[in-house]
Short mmCIF file of C-alpha atoms in Angstrom, two decimals:
data_model
loop_
_atom_site.label_atom_id
_atom_site.label_comp_id
_atom_site.label_asym_id
_atom_site.label_seq_id
_atom_site.Cartn_x
_atom_site.Cartn_y
_atom_site.Cartn_z
CA MET A 1 10.63 -12.26 -9.16
CA ASN A 2 12.10 -15.52 -10.46
CA PRO A 3 10.11 -16.21 -13.63
CA LYS A 4 12.36 -19.02 -14.85
CA GLU A 5 12.28 -21.21 -11.73
CA ASN A 6 8.96 -20.06 -10.31
CA PRO A 7 6.83 -18.72 -13.17
CA VAL A 8 3.44 -17.11 -12.72
CA ASP A 9 0.39 -19.04 -13.89
CA ARG A 10 -1.37 -16.23 -15.76
CA THR A 11 -4.74 -17.98 -15.87
CA LEU A 12 -4.67 -18.62 -12.14
CA ALA A 13 -3.43 -15.09 -11.46
CA MET A 14 -6.40 -13.64 -13.37
CA TYR A 15 -8.78 -15.85 -11.42
CA GLN A 16 -7.23 -14.76 -8.12
CA TRP A 17 -7.37 -11.08 -9.13
CA ASN A 18 -11.08 -11.42 -9.89
CA ARG A 19 -11.64 -13.16 -6.56
CA LEU A 20 -10.00 -10.21 -4.81
CA LYS A 21 -12.17 -7.76 -6.75
CA LEU A 22 -15.28 -9.72 -5.77
CA ALA A 23 -14.23 -9.83 -2.10
CA ILE A 24 -13.79 -6.04 -2.06
CA GLU A 25 -17.19 -5.52 -3.66
CA CYS A 26 -18.91 -7.95 -1.29
CA ALA A 27 -17.41 -6.02 1.64
CA GLY A 28 -19.01 -2.82 0.35
CA GLY A 29 -16.14 -1.38 -1.66
CA TYR A 30 -16.29 -0.12 -5.23
CA VAL A 31 -13.58 -1.11 -7.70
CA HIS A 32 -12.41 0.93 -10.67
CA VAL A 33 -10.31 -1.11 -13.09
CA MET A 34 -7.45 0.55 -14.93
CA GLU A 35 -6.97 -1.32 -18.20
CA PRO A 36 -3.25 -1.04 -19.00
CA HIS A 37 -3.58 -0.88 -22.79
CA GLY A 38 -0.07 -0.63 -24.19
CA GLY A 39 1.48 -1.68 -20.89
CA ASP A 40 2.32 -5.29 -21.64
CA HIS A 41 5.97 -4.49 -20.92
CA LEU A 42 5.07 -3.51 -17.33
CA PRO A 43 4.07 -6.69 -15.46
CA ASP A 44 4.48 -5.06 -12.02
CA MET A 45 1.89 -2.40 -12.85
CA VAL A 46 -0.70 -4.78 -11.41
CA PHE A 47 0.52 -3.59 -7.98
CA ALA A 48 -1.60 -0.45 -8.11
CA ALA A 49 -0.78 0.76 -4.60
CA ASP A 50 2.64 1.89 -5.83
CA GLY A 51 1.17 4.13 -8.53
CA ALA A 52 0.24 7.14 -6.41
CA PHE A 53 -0.88 8.48 -3.04
CA ILE A 54 -4.27 10.19 -2.81
CA ARG A 55 -5.75 12.98 -0.73
CA GLY A 56 -9.11 14.30 -1.86
CA LYS A 57 -8.80 14.90 -5.58
CA LYS A 58 -5.03 15.31 -5.46
CA ALA A 59 -2.69 12.49 -6.44
CA TYR A 60 1.04 12.43 -5.78
CA LEU A 61 2.49 10.02 -8.34
CA GLY A 62 4.90 7.22 -7.52
CA ASN A 63 8.45 7.16 -8.85
CA SER A 64 9.93 3.68 -8.72
CA ILE A 65 13.60 3.04 -8.04
CA PHE A 66 13.45 0.25 -10.62
CA ASN A 67 13.98 1.11 -14.29
CA GLU A 68 11.58 -1.68 -15.25
CA ARG A 69 8.76 0.19 -13.51
CA LYS A 70 9.52 3.80 -14.48
CA ASP A 71 6.95 3.95 -17.27
CA GLU A 72 4.07 2.89 -14.98
CA ARG A 73 3.87 6.50 -13.82
CA ASN A 74 2.56 7.65 -17.21
CA PHE A 75 -0.33 5.17 -17.14
CA TYR A 76 -1.40 6.15 -13.63
CA GLN A 77 -1.10 9.83 -14.40
CA ALA A 78 -3.32 9.49 -17.48
CA TRP A 79 -5.95 7.44 -15.63
CA LEU A 80 -6.05 9.74 -12.60
CA GLN A 81 -6.28 12.91 -14.69
CA LYS A 82 -9.08 11.39 -16.76
CA HIS A 83 -10.99 10.75 -13.53
CA GLY A 84 -10.65 14.26 -12.20
CA TYR A 85 -7.50 14.13 -10.10
CA GLU A 86 -4.86 16.83 -10.02
CA THR A 87 -1.52 15.04 -10.29
CA PHE A 88 1.88 15.96 -8.86
CA GLY A 89 5.13 14.18 -8.17
CA SER A 90 8.87 14.66 -8.16
CA LEU A 91 11.20 12.74 -10.44
CA ASP A 92 14.14 13.71 -8.25
CA PHE A 93 13.30 11.27 -5.44
CA SER A 94 11.98 7.73 -5.38
CA PHE A 95 8.50 7.25 -3.93
CA GLU A 96 6.51 4.02 -3.69
CA GLY A 97 3.06 5.62 -3.50
CA GLU A 98 0.56 4.01 -1.17
CA GLY A 99 2.90 1.06 -0.91
CA ASP A 100 4.93 3.18 1.52
CA ALA A 101 2.44 5.86 2.62
CA ARG A 102 -0.77 5.52 4.62
CA TRP A 103 -3.24 7.89 6.25
CA VAL A 104 -4.07 7.50 9.94
CA GLY A 105 -5.74 9.78 12.49
CA GLN A 106 -9.10 11.45 12.15
CA ASN A 107 -9.71 13.25 8.84
CA GLN A 108 -6.34 12.15 7.49
CA SER A 109 -4.49 14.18 10.12
CA LYS A 110 -1.38 11.97 10.02
CA LEU A 111 0.66 10.65 7.12
CA VAL A 112 2.77 7.60 7.98
CA CYS A 113 5.50 6.99 5.41
CA GLY A 114 8.08 4.22 5.19
CA VAL A 115 11.49 5.38 3.99
CA GLY A 116 14.82 3.74 3.41
CA ASN A 117 14.17 0.93 0.94
CA ARG A 118 12.05 2.23 -1.93
CA THR A 119 11.06 5.72 -0.81
CA ASP A 120 13.56 8.55 -0.37
CA ALA A 121 12.92 10.56 2.81
CA ARG A 122 13.65 13.75 0.86
CA VAL A 123 10.32 13.40 -0.96
CA LEU A 124 8.32 14.03 2.23
CA ASP A 125 8.50 17.84 2.21
CA ASP A 126 7.28 18.02 -1.37
CA LEU A 127 4.62 15.41 -0.68
CA LYS A 128 3.22 17.46 2.19
CA GLN A 129 3.33 20.71 0.29
CA LYS A 130 1.56 19.34 -2.77
CA LEU A 131 -1.19 17.48 -0.87
CA LYS A 132 -2.19 20.43 1.32
CA SER A 133 -5.16 22.44 0.07
CA ASP A 134 -4.22 25.60 2.01
CA ASP A 135 -2.24 26.74 5.05
CA GLN A 136 -5.05 25.61 7.36
CA ASP A 137 -5.21 22.13 5.84
CA ASP A 138 -2.25 20.72 7.71
CA PHE A 139 -1.30 17.16 8.61
CA LYS A 140 1.54 15.57 10.51
CA VAL A 141 4.15 13.54 8.61
CA ILE A 142 5.55 10.54 10.48
CA PRO A 143 8.60 9.00 8.74
CA LEU A 144 9.39 5.38 9.57
CA LYS A 145 12.70 3.84 8.56
CA VAL A 146 12.23 0.34 7.16
CA VAL A 147 15.39 -1.64 7.93
CA ASP A 148 14.57 -5.29 7.25
CA PRO A 149 15.04 -5.99 3.50
CA LYS A 150 12.46 -8.80 3.66
CA PHE A 151 9.83 -6.10 4.22
CA PHE A 152 10.63 -3.75 1.38
CA GLY A 153 7.47 -1.64 1.62
CA LEU A 154 5.49 -0.25 4.55
CA ASP A 155 2.40 -2.17 3.42
CA THR A 156 4.21 -5.44 4.18
CA CYS A 157 4.67 -4.59 7.86
CA PHE A 158 1.98 -2.02 8.78
CA CYS A 159 -1.79 -2.24 8.31
CA PRO A 160 -4.08 0.50 9.69
CA LEU A 161 -7.41 -1.01 10.74
CA ASP A 162 -8.99 2.35 11.58
CA ASP A 163 -7.84 5.89 12.40
CA GLU A 164 -6.22 4.90 15.70
CA LEU A 165 -5.50 1.14 15.46
CA ALA A 166 -3.11 -0.89 13.30
CA LEU A 167 -1.48 -4.27 12.90
CA TRP A 168 2.29 -4.19 12.57
CA TYR A 169 5.47 -6.20 12.55
CA PRO A 170 7.69 -3.89 14.63
CA ASP A 171 11.09 -5.44 13.85
CA ALA A 172 10.81 -4.34 10.24
CA LEU A 173 11.41 -0.78 11.52
CA ASP A 174 14.32 0.74 13.40
CA GLN A 175 14.00 1.45 17.12
CA ASP A 176 13.37 5.18 16.76
CA SER A 177 10.58 4.54 14.28
CA GLN A 178 8.99 1.99 16.58
CA LYS A 179 8.97 4.49 19.44
CA ARG A 180 7.63 7.24 17.19
CA LEU A 181 4.74 5.16 15.92
CA LYS A 182 3.78 3.92 19.38
CA GLN A 183 3.23 7.55 20.38
CA GLU A 184 0.74 8.09 17.57
CA MET A 185 -1.66 5.14 17.71
CA GLU A 186 -2.55 1.77 19.21
CA LEU A 187 -0.51 -1.03 17.65
CA VAL A 188 -1.14 -4.77 17.68
CA PRO A 189 1.99 -6.80 16.82
CA ILE A 190 2.05 -9.89 14.65
CA SER A 191 4.86 -12.45 14.43
CA GLU A 192 7.54 -12.54 11.76
CA SER A 193 6.09 -15.75 10.33
CA GLU A 194 2.70 -14.08 9.89
CA ALA A 195 4.27 -10.95 8.44
CA LEU A 196 6.14 -13.08 5.90
CA LYS A 197 2.75 -14.44 4.83
CA LEU A 198 1.95 -10.77 4.03
CA ALA A 199 -0.73 -10.60 6.71
CA CYS A 200 -0.28 -6.81 6.92
CA ASP A 201 -0.67 -6.45 3.15
CA ALA A 202 -4.46 -6.33 3.52
CA VAL A 203 -7.43 -4.32 2.31
CA VAL A 204 -9.62 -2.97 5.12
CA ILE A 205 -13.23 -2.01 4.41
CA GLY A 206 -15.14 -1.18 7.56
CA LYS A 207 -14.82 -4.22 9.79
CA THR A 208 -13.76 -6.57 6.98
CA VAL A 209 -10.07 -7.30 6.43
CA ILE A 210 -9.23 -8.97 3.10
CA LEU A 211 -5.88 -10.77 3.09
CA ASN A 212 -3.95 -13.64 1.57
CA LYS A 213 -4.86 -17.07 2.85
CA GLY A 214 -2.81 -18.86 5.48
CA ALA A 215 -2.38 -16.30 8.27
CA ALA A 216 -4.10 -18.31 11.00
CA GLU A 217 -2.64 -16.34 13.92
CA THR A 218 -3.68 -13.05 12.37
CA GLU A 219 -7.16 -14.44 11.82
CA LYS A 220 -7.50 -15.00 15.58
CA THR A 221 -6.11 -11.55 16.32
CA LEU A 222 -8.52 -9.83 13.95
CA LYS A 223 -11.50 -11.66 15.38
CA ARG A 224 -10.43 -10.71 18.90
CA LEU A 225 -10.31 -7.07 17.78
CA GLY A 226 -13.83 -7.28 16.34
CA TYR A 227 -12.88 -7.61 12.68
CA THR A 228 -13.92 -10.19 10.10
CA PRO A 229 -11.01 -11.68 8.14
CA GLU A 230 -11.79 -12.60 4.54
CA PHE A 231 -9.15 -14.82 2.98
CA VAL A 232 -8.36 -14.81 -0.74
CA ASP A 233 -5.72 -17.04 -2.32
CA LEU A 234 -3.22 -14.64 -3.92
CA SER A 235 -0.36 -17.09 -4.35
CA GLU A 236 0.54 -15.97 -7.87
CA PHE A 237 1.04 -12.37 -6.72
CA VAL A 238 2.91 -13.38 -3.59
CA LYS A 239 5.56 -14.79 -5.94
CA SER A 240 6.36 -11.16 -6.77
CA GLY A 241 6.19 -10.01 -3.17
CA GLY A 242 2.72 -8.43 -3.19
CA SER A 243 -0.70 -9.25 -1.83
CA ALA A 244 -4.14 -7.65 -1.43
CA LYS A 245 -3.13 -4.09 -0.50
CA CYS A 246 -0.36 -4.01 -3.08
CA LEU A 247 -2.94 -4.77 -5.74
CA THR A 248 -5.19 -1.81 -4.85
CA LEU A 249 -4.89 1.97 -4.72
CA THR A 250 -7.32 3.76 -2.40
CA LEU A 251 -9.21 6.52 -4.23
CA SER A 252 -11.27 9.50 -3.08
CA LEU A 253 -14.43 9.64 -5.17
#
């Protein structure tokens, strides 16, 4: 975010990206790589979570509030359509894809969506309509207002560990949102200092949680909950405000 005073080391960034890919594969995940040919003008496209939100073989495309990221949508749409996804998405409202939206509950029965910073709450009705297969295929939408500008996306303050359990930094959300979320699932809080290390911005595969190095308190919490933390140094991506989850988009294959 400050390339003149704090530039990214591209060689190190590529090494760290490959280390993340390897960690996901070692945990039992499978990684598809989208090669952004022709996208050299879109450095933030590496944060794949923002590109879309997936349910089955339907993909609701992201729509960034930032002009510098607008064209990313075309690359994600082309890749997803090539791999058999039906794509949707409104250009009338901003939407940060999986960066602001996460599935919880059994069989994706609940959609938790952060609104207020980078996602417009008005997108939620269209999102629900487009991702439903039929009238019987319903799910609950739970909007959460993100109020702390340091935590611009939901993935920086909320990390589902399974259908009914999540890590969170509650003060990133307003009081009504905190109460609403507490009614839906079990929540384990982390401190602001851990959240600022992007401890919630993690990839969860089974009982393995892959996250940026340095979150020692969260490591203890995860182990207490029966999870195995796997640390990867993602310092070059943290410079732009993103970590492990930001760098990945969950697919349905």
